[in-house]
Amino acid sequence: MTNTYSEEIKLIAKPGEIPYAKGLEGIPIGESTKSFVDGLGGRLVYHGHSIEELCEKSSYEEVFYLLLYDRLPKESELKDLGRLMRSYREIPSELYDLIAKQAPRYGVHPMSVMRTAVSALAAYDETTEDDTPSEQCRQSIRIVSKIATIAAAIARARLGKPMLSPRAELSHAGNFYYMLTGSAPDDFYAELMDVLLILHADHECNASTFAAVTVRSTLSDLYSAVVAGICALKGPLHGGANEEVMRMLQAIGSLDNVERFLEDAMSQKLRIHGFGHRVYKIMDPRADILRRQAREVTRRAGTEHWLETAERIEKVMAEKYGQRGIWPNVDFFSGVVMASMGIESPMFTPIFAVGRSAGWTAHALEQWVDNRIFRPRFIYIGPEEEPYTPIRERK
Ligand code: ACO
């Protein structure tokens, strides 16, 4: 294409003329100390700590501290963070009213209600526009604490159950479980909820974290960044896949149907939800951990058939498509785990968001320190110059 835009010569082209990384595949957008995904080795670390070790030995509060401050806390520091988180758990009564009105409406996804509620939350924090690092840290702790109350209130309101106030004597995960289900968890369910939240806490530069840091890079506030994260996470190619997996398991129905279902889907070039990943080309380590958790929780709940079907899908997919690098991701087994905990599938992604709020805020704060606004380019493939035709003469 000849052009008259001399400065833009490299960015005006015919379609396909200039190579670019669609979906920003493989493009580093900054430096971070928070987490690392080893896509070929199937490893995930939060600031150098393996996800397996954190799930076994740590708690969500400790992982949140690690992501926020880049080190494991001392005992007193963990206690202080726990105290602060507990003190921030409650949400304004107007928010309960908003959730009560919106969540049960037909066709409204809980992620849409969560997006609105977190956005509204900003109006109740008088420090929202305060950019000092200490206030931003406190905002992060408020958001992470309150988003669990928001998610639980949405879950209860959807089912027409009374929304529950947080209980201060429980851990973050234990209290979240209580607010969701109405009963305080035993050790098994408290640990399981902790593992779910730890596994979802961060994942490097995924789409929702990228959305959050992009918004924060304009120097917009942290609440706006988290709302952006929620919006991006909602999609079925990202966090929304866990809900789709459960839909798929229900559609398959019985073990005998697995092979035919997958063949039909793949021949129509449909996506098998819970499989594939931009970075992992082998099994996502989070899926492996969740599969192990699924064994016990499905046994307790009598939902072994979901795990059996999921594992059959995994086997067939590995045989047929493993070589192409399409393996289970975090969303594949998380649905089976959460459904077996008695959680309805539309709430899976909001629970993911409760965990990921730590990563969104930690990354947004980290990138802000030496901030530069995100402003990439499009290659212009439109017409170079078009005459303006008066409206009545247009064909
Ligand atoms: N089912 C079937 N085929 C798949 C799948 C899948 N789940 N994932 C990838 N492929 C195939 C594609 O069809 C494509 O094949 P082609 O080269 O013959 O066209 C190839 O693998 C590469 O796929 P891309 O879409 O280019 O991979 P990308 O990195 O852009 O997408 C994504 C990654 C979105 C996760 C994709 O694997 C997918 O759609 N998975 C299903 C949705 C899902 O589970 N999302 C959750 C991801 S984890 C998370 O966000 C928390």
Coordinates of C-alpha atoms and ligand atoms in Angstrom, one line a residue:
M1 CA 0.0 0.0 0.0
T2 CA 1.4 3.4 -1.0
N3 CA 0.8 5.8 1.8
T4 CA 0.9 9.5 2.7
Y5 CA 1.5 8.8 6.4
S6 CA 5.3 8.9 6.5
E7 CA 5.7 8.5 10.2
E8 CA 3.5 5.4 10.3
I9 CA 5.0 3.6 7.4
K10 CA 5.7 0.4 9.4
L11 CA 2.2 0.2 10.8
I12 CA 0.2 0.7 7.6
A13 CA -0.1 -2.5 5.5
K14 CA -2.2 -5.0 3.7
P15 CA -3.7 -7.7 5.8
G16 CA -1.0 -10.2 6.8
E17 CA 1.8 -8.1 5.5
I18 CA 3.3 -7.2 8.8
P19 CA 3.8 -10.1 11.3
Y20 CA 2.5 -9.5 14.8
A21 CA 1.8 -11.7 17.9
K22 CA -1.9 -12.3 17.9
G23 CA -3.1 -12.3 21.5
L24 CA 0.3 -11.0 22.5
E25 CA 1.6 -14.6 22.5
G26 CA 5.0 -14.8 24.1
I27 CA 5.4 -11.0 24.4
P28 CA 6.8 -10.0 27.8
I29 CA 5.1 -6.8 29.0
G30 CA 7.2 -6.1 32.1
E31 CA 9.2 -7.5 35.0
S32 CA 7.5 -9.2 38.0
T33 CA 8.6 -11.0 41.1
K34 CA 5.2 -12.5 41.8
S35 CA 4.8 -15.8 40.0
F36 CA 6.3 -17.9 37.2
V37 CA 4.7 -20.4 34.9
D38 CA 7.0 -23.0 33.4
G39 CA 4.8 -24.1 30.5
L40 CA 7.0 -27.0 29.3
G41 CA 8.0 -28.2 32.8
G42 CA 4.4 -27.9 34.1
R43 CA 5.4 -25.9 37.2
L44 CA 4.0 -22.9 38.9
V45 CA 5.8 -20.9 41.6
Y46 CA 4.7 -17.9 43.6
H47 CA 7.8 -15.9 44.4
G48 CA 10.0 -19.0 44.1
H49 CA 7.6 -21.2 46.2
S50 CA 6.1 -24.2 44.4
I51 CA 2.4 -24.3 44.3
E52 CA 2.5 -27.9 45.6
E53 CA 4.3 -26.9 48.7
L54 CA 2.1 -23.8 49.3
C55 CA -1.0 -25.9 49.0
E56 CA 0.3 -28.5 51.4
K57 CA 1.8 -26.2 54.1
S58 CA 0.5 -22.7 53.7
S59 CA -2.8 -20.7 54.0
Y60 CA -4.5 -18.2 51.7
E61 CA -3.6 -15.4 54.1
E62 CA 0.1 -16.4 54.0
V63 CA 0.1 -16.7 50.2
F64 CA -1.6 -13.2 49.9
Y65 CA 1.2 -11.8 52.1
L66 CA 3.8 -13.5 49.9
L67 CA 2.3 -12.0 46.8
L68 CA 1.8 -8.6 48.3
Y69 CA 5.2 -8.2 50.0
D70 CA 7.4 -10.7 48.2
R71 CA 8.3 -12.8 51.2
L72 CA 6.7 -15.2 53.6
P73 CA 5.5 -13.4 56.8
K74 CA 6.8 -13.9 60.3
E75 CA 4.3 -15.2 62.8
S76 CA 3.4 -11.7 64.1
E77 CA 3.1 -10.3 60.5
L78 CA 0.7 -13.1 59.5
K79 CA -1.4 -12.5 62.7
D80 CA -1.6 -8.8 61.9
L81 CA -2.6 -9.5 58.3
G82 CA -5.3 -12.0 59.5
R83 CA -6.6 -9.4 62.0
L84 CA -6.8 -6.7 59.4
M85 CA -8.5 -9.0 56.9
R86 CA -11.1 -10.1 59.5
S87 CA -11.8 -6.4 60.4
Y88 CA -12.4 -5.7 56.7
R89 CA -14.7 -8.6 55.9
E90 CA -18.0 -6.9 56.4
I91 CA -19.5 -5.0 53.4
P92 CA -21.9 -2.0 53.6
S93 CA -25.6 -2.8 54.0
E94 CA -26.4 -1.0 50.7
L95 CA -24.3 -3.7 49.0
Y96 CA -26.3 -6.5 50.5
D97 CA -29.4 -4.7 49.2
L98 CA -27.9 -4.3 45.7
I99 CA -26.9 -8.0 45.6
A100 CA -30.3 -9.1 46.9
K101 CA -32.0 -7.2 44.1
Q102 CA -29.6 -8.2 41.2
A103 CA -28.3 -11.7 42.0
P104 CA -31.7 -13.6 41.7
R105 CA -32.7 -11.9 38.4
Y106 CA -33.2 -14.4 35.6
G107 CA -30.3 -14.5 33.2
V108 CA -27.9 -12.4 35.3
H109 CA -24.6 -14.1 35.7
P110 CA -23.1 -13.8 39.2
M111 CA -19.9 -12.4 37.7
S112 CA -21.9 -9.5 36.5
V113 CA -23.3 -8.9 40.0
M114 CA -19.8 -9.2 41.4
R115 CA -18.5 -6.7 38.9
T116 CA -21.1 -4.2 39.9
A117 CA -20.7 -4.8 43.6
V118 CA -16.9 -4.4 43.6
S119 CA -17.4 -1.2 41.5
A120 CA -19.9 0.1 44.1
L121 CA -17.5 -0.8 46.9
A122 CA -15.1 1.9 45.7
A123 CA -17.7 4.5 46.7
Y124 CA -17.5 3.3 50.4
D125 CA -13.7 3.5 50.6
E126 CA -12.7 7.1 51.2
T127 CA -9.1 6.3 50.3
T128 CA -10.0 5.0 46.8
E129 CA -8.3 8.0 45.1
D130 CA -5.3 7.9 47.6
D131 CA -2.2 6.7 45.7
T132 CA 0.2 6.3 48.6
P133 CA 1.8 2.8 48.7
S134 CA 0.5 2.1 52.3
E135 CA -3.1 3.1 51.4
Q136 CA -2.9 1.0 48.2
C137 CA -1.8 -2.0 50.3
R138 CA -4.7 -1.4 52.6
Q139 CA -7.1 -1.1 49.7
S140 CA -5.8 -4.4 48.4
I141 CA -6.4 -6.1 51.8
R142 CA -9.9 -4.5 51.9
I143 CA -10.7 -5.8 48.4
V144 CA -9.4 -9.3 49.0
S145 CA -11.3 -9.5 52.3
K146 CA -14.6 -8.1 51.1
I147 CA -14.8 -9.8 47.7
A148 CA -15.3 -13.1 49.5
T149 CA -18.3 -11.6 51.4
I150 CA -19.6 -10.3 48.1
A151 CA -19.2 -13.7 46.4
A152 CA -20.9 -15.5 49.2
A153 CA -23.8 -13.0 49.4
I154 CA -24.3 -13.5 45.6
A155 CA -24.4 -17.3 46.0
R156 CA -26.9 -17.1 48.8
A157 CA -29.1 -14.5 47.2
R158 CA -29.3 -16.5 43.9
L159 CA -30.8 -19.4 45.9
G160 CA -33.1 -17.2 47.9
K161 CA -31.2 -18.0 51.1
P162 CA -30.4 -15.3 53.8
M163 CA -27.1 -13.7 53.3
L164 CA -24.7 -14.3 56.2
S165 CA -22.4 -11.9 58.0
P166 CA -18.7 -13.0 58.3
R167 CA -17.5 -14.8 61.4
A168 CA -14.4 -13.4 62.9
E169 CA -13.1 -16.6 64.5
L170 CA -12.7 -18.4 61.2
S171 CA -9.8 -18.2 58.7
H172 CA -10.4 -16.4 55.3
A173 CA -11.1 -19.7 53.6
G174 CA -13.1 -21.2 56.5
N175 CA -15.3 -18.0 56.8
F176 CA -15.8 -18.0 53.1
Y177 CA -17.0 -21.6 53.2
Y178 CA -19.3 -20.7 56.1
M179 CA -20.8 -17.7 54.3
L180 CA -21.4 -19.7 51.1
T181 CA -22.9 -22.8 52.7
G182 CA -24.3 -21.7 56.0
S183 CA -22.1 -24.2 58.0
A184 CA -18.7 -23.8 59.5
P185 CA -16.4 -26.3 57.7
D186 CA -14.7 -29.2 59.3
D187 CA -10.9 -29.4 58.8
F188 CA -11.2 -31.2 55.5
Y189 CA -13.5 -28.6 53.9
A190 CA -11.6 -25.7 55.4
E191 CA -8.3 -27.0 53.9
L192 CA -10.0 -27.7 50.6
M193 CA -11.3 -24.2 50.3
D194 CA -7.8 -22.9 51.3
V195 CA -6.3 -25.0 48.5
L196 CA -8.8 -23.7 46.0
L197 CA -8.1 -20.1 46.9
I198 CA -4.3 -20.7 46.9
L199 CA -4.4 -22.4 43.5
H200 CA -6.3 -19.5 42.0
A201 CA -4.4 -16.7 43.8
D202 CA -2.1 -15.8 41.0
H203 CA -0.9 -16.9 37.5
E204 CA 1.6 -14.4 36.1
C205 CA 0.4 -12.4 33.1
N206 CA -3.0 -14.1 32.4
A207 CA -5.7 -12.1 30.6
S208 CA -7.5 -10.8 33.7
T209 CA -4.2 -9.8 35.4
F210 CA -3.2 -8.0 32.2
A211 CA -6.6 -6.3 32.1
A212 CA -6.1 -5.2 35.8
V213 CA -2.6 -3.9 35.3
T214 CA -3.6 -2.1 32.0
V215 CA -6.3 -0.2 33.8
R216 CA -4.0 0.6 36.8
S217 CA -1.3 1.8 34.3
T218 CA -3.6 4.7 33.4
L219 CA -3.3 5.7 37.1
S220 CA -6.9 4.7 37.6
D221 CA -7.7 3.3 41.1
L222 CA -7.2 -0.2 42.3
Y223 CA -11.0 -0.9 42.5
S224 CA -11.2 -0.1 38.8
A225 CA -8.3 -2.5 38.1
V226 CA -10.0 -5.3 40.0
V227 CA -13.3 -4.6 38.1
A228 CA -11.4 -5.0 34.9
G229 CA -9.9 -8.3 36.1
I230 CA -13.4 -9.6 37.0
C231 CA -14.7 -8.6 33.5
A232 CA -11.8 -10.5 31.8
L233 CA -12.1 -13.5 34.0
K234 CA -15.8 -13.9 33.3
G235 CA -15.2 -15.1 29.7
P236 CA -15.3 -18.9 28.9
L237 CA -11.8 -18.8 27.4
H238 CA -10.5 -17.8 30.8
G239 CA -12.1 -18.3 34.2
G240 CA -15.5 -19.0 32.8
A241 CA -14.3 -22.4 31.5
N242 CA -14.9 -24.1 34.9
E243 CA -18.6 -23.6 34.5
E244 CA -18.5 -24.9 31.0
V245 CA -16.7 -28.1 32.1
M246 CA -19.6 -29.0 34.4
R247 CA -22.0 -28.3 31.6
M248 CA -20.0 -30.7 29.4
L249 CA -19.9 -33.4 32.1
Q250 CA -23.7 -33.2 32.4
A251 CA -24.2 -33.2 28.7
I252 CA -22.0 -36.4 28.3
G253 CA -24.0 -38.1 31.0
S254 CA -22.3 -41.5 31.1
L255 CA -18.9 -42.9 30.6
D256 CA -19.9 -44.7 27.4
N257 CA -20.6 -41.4 25.7
V258 CA -17.2 -39.8 26.4
E259 CA -15.4 -40.9 23.2
R260 CA -18.3 -40.1 20.8
F261 CA -18.8 -36.7 22.5
L262 CA -15.2 -35.7 22.1
E263 CA -14.9 -37.0 18.6
D264 CA -18.0 -35.0 17.6
A265 CA -16.8 -31.9 19.3
M266 CA -13.3 -32.1 17.9
S267 CA -14.6 -32.8 14.4
Q268 CA -16.7 -29.7 14.6
K269 CA -13.6 -27.8 15.8
L270 CA -15.3 -27.0 19.1
R271 CA -13.3 -26.2 22.2
I272 CA -13.2 -28.8 24.9
H273 CA -13.4 -26.6 28.0
G274 CA -10.9 -27.1 30.7
F275 CA -8.3 -28.2 28.1
G276 CA -5.5 -26.2 26.5
H277 CA -3.5 -23.3 27.7
R278 CA -1.5 -20.5 26.2
V279 CA 1.6 -21.3 28.3
Y280 CA 1.3 -24.9 29.5
K281 CA 2.0 -27.4 26.9
I282 CA 1.7 -30.3 29.3
M283 CA -0.6 -30.8 32.4
D284 CA -1.3 -27.7 34.4
P285 CA 0.1 -28.5 37.8
R286 CA -3.0 -26.9 39.4
A287 CA -5.2 -29.5 37.6
D288 CA -3.0 -32.3 39.0
I289 CA -3.5 -31.0 42.6
L290 CA -7.2 -30.5 42.1
R291 CA -7.6 -34.0 40.7
R292 CA -6.1 -35.4 43.9
Q293 CA -8.5 -33.2 46.0
A294 CA -11.3 -34.4 43.8
R295 CA -10.8 -38.0 44.9
E296 CA -11.7 -37.4 48.5
V297 CA -14.3 -34.8 48.0
T298 CA -16.2 -36.8 45.4
R299 CA -16.0 -39.9 47.7
R300 CA -17.5 -37.8 50.6
A301 CA -20.2 -36.3 48.3
G302 CA -21.0 -39.5 46.4
T303 CA -20.2 -37.8 43.2
E304 CA -17.5 -40.2 42.0
H305 CA -19.2 -40.4 38.6
W306 CA -18.2 -36.9 37.8
L307 CA -14.6 -37.6 38.5
E308 CA -14.7 -40.9 36.6
T309 CA -16.2 -39.1 33.5
A310 CA -13.6 -36.3 33.9
E311 CA -10.7 -38.8 34.0
R312 CA -12.1 -40.7 31.0
I313 CA -12.2 -37.4 29.1
E314 CA -8.6 -36.7 30.2
K315 CA -7.5 -40.2 29.0
V316 CA -9.1 -39.9 25.6
M317 CA -7.8 -36.4 25.2
A318 CA -4.3 -37.4 26.2
E319 CA -4.3 -40.3 23.7
K320 CA -5.7 -38.2 20.8
Y321 CA -4.6 -34.7 21.4
G322 CA -1.8 -34.8 24.0
Q323 CA 0.9 -34.6 21.4
R324 CA -0.6 -31.3 20.2
G325 CA -0.1 -29.9 23.7
I326 CA -3.8 -29.8 24.7
W327 CA -3.9 -31.0 28.3
P328 CA -6.2 -30.3 31.3
N329 CA -5.9 -26.8 32.8
V330 CA -6.9 -25.6 36.3
D331 CA -10.6 -25.3 35.3
F332 CA -11.0 -28.9 34.3
F333 CA -11.1 -30.5 37.8
S334 CA -12.0 -27.4 39.8
G335 CA -15.7 -27.7 38.7
V336 CA -15.8 -31.3 39.9
V337 CA -14.3 -30.3 43.2
M338 CA -16.6 -27.3 43.7
A339 CA -19.8 -29.1 42.5
S340 CA -19.0 -31.9 45.0
M341 CA -18.7 -29.2 47.7
G342 CA -22.4 -28.4 46.9
I343 CA -21.6 -25.2 45.1
E344 CA -23.8 -24.5 42.0
S345 CA -21.8 -24.1 38.8
P346 CA -22.5 -20.4 38.0
M347 CA -20.6 -19.6 41.3
F348 CA -17.4 -21.4 40.2
T349 CA -15.9 -18.3 38.4
P350 CA -16.8 -15.9 41.2
I351 CA -14.9 -18.2 43.6
F352 CA -12.0 -18.1 41.2
A353 CA -12.2 -14.3 41.4
V354 CA -12.1 -14.4 45.2
G355 CA -8.8 -16.2 45.0
R356 CA -7.4 -14.2 42.1
S357 CA -8.1 -10.8 43.7
A358 CA -4.7 -11.3 45.5
G359 CA -2.9 -11.6 42.2
W360 CA -4.7 -8.8 40.5
T361 CA -4.0 -6.3 43.3
A362 CA -0.4 -7.5 43.9
H363 CA 0.5 -7.1 40.2
A364 CA -1.3 -3.8 39.9
L365 CA 0.7 -2.4 42.8
E366 CA 3.9 -3.9 41.6
Q367 CA 3.6 -2.4 38.1
W368 CA 2.5 1.0 39.5
V369 CA 5.9 1.5 41.2
D370 CA 7.7 2.2 37.9
N371 CA 4.5 2.9 36.0
R372 CA 4.2 3.4 32.3
I373 CA 0.8 3.5 30.6
F374 CA 0.1 0.4 28.3
R375 CA -0.3 1.8 24.8
P376 CA 0.5 -0.8 22.1
R377 CA -0.3 -0.3 18.4
F378 CA -2.6 -1.8 15.8
I379 CA -1.4 -2.3 12.3
Y380 CA -3.7 -0.2 10.1
I381 CA -5.1 -2.3 7.3
G382 CA -8.0 0.1 6.4
P383 CA -8.3 2.3 3.4
E384 CA -5.6 5.0 3.2
E385 CA -8.0 7.9 2.1
E386 CA -11.7 7.8 1.5
P387 CA -13.8 10.6 0.1
Y388 CA -16.7 11.7 2.4
T389 CA -20.0 10.9 0.6
P390 CA -23.0 12.9 1.8
I391 CA -25.5 10.5 3.5
R392 CA -28.2 10.6 0.9
E393 CA -25.7 9.6 -1.9
R394 CA -24.4 6.5 0.0
K395 CA -25.2 3.1 -1.5
Ligands
ACO1 N1 -10.2 -27.9 22.6 C1 -9.9 -28.1 21.4 N2 -8.9 -27.6 20.7 C2 -8.1 -26.8 21.3 C3 -8.3 -26.5 22.7 C4 -9.4 -27.0 23.3 N3 -9.7 -26.8 24.6 N4 -7.3 -25.6 23.1 C5 -6.6 -25.4 22.0 N5 -7.0 -26.1 21.0 C6 -6.4 -26.2 19.6 C7 -6.9 -25.0 18.7 O1 -8.1 -25.4 18.0 C8 -5.8 -24.7 17.9 O2 -5.8 -25.7 16.8 P1 -5.3 -25.3 15.3 O3 -3.9 -24.9 15.5 O4 -5.5 -26.6 14.6 O5 -6.2 -24.2 14.9 C9 -4.6 -25.0 18.8 O6 -5.0 -25.9 19.7 C10 -4.1 -23.7 19.4 O7 -5.1 -23.1 20.1 P2 -5.2 -21.5 20.3 O8 -6.6 -21.1 20.4 O9 -4.4 -20.8 19.3 O10 -4.5 -21.4 21.7 P3 -4.5 -20.1 22.6 O11 -3.2 -20.1 23.3 O12 -4.8 -18.9 21.8 O13 -5.7 -20.4 23.6 C11 -7.0 -21.2 25.4 C12 -5.6 -20.9 24.9 C13 -7.9 -20.0 25.1 C14 -6.9 -21.5 26.8 C15 -7.5 -22.5 24.6 O14 -6.7 -23.6 24.8 C16 -9.0 -22.8 24.9 O15 -9.9 -22.2 24.2 N6 -9.3 -23.7 25.9 C17 -10.6 -24.0 26.3 C18 -11.1 -22.9 27.3 C19 -10.4 -23.1 28.6 O16 -10.4 -24.1 29.2 N7 -10.0 -21.9 29.1 C20 -9.3 -21.9 30.5 C21 -7.9 -21.6 30.3 S1 -7.1 -21.6 31.9 C22 -7.6 -20.2 32.6 O17 -7.7 -19.2 31.9 C23 -7.8 -20.1 34.0

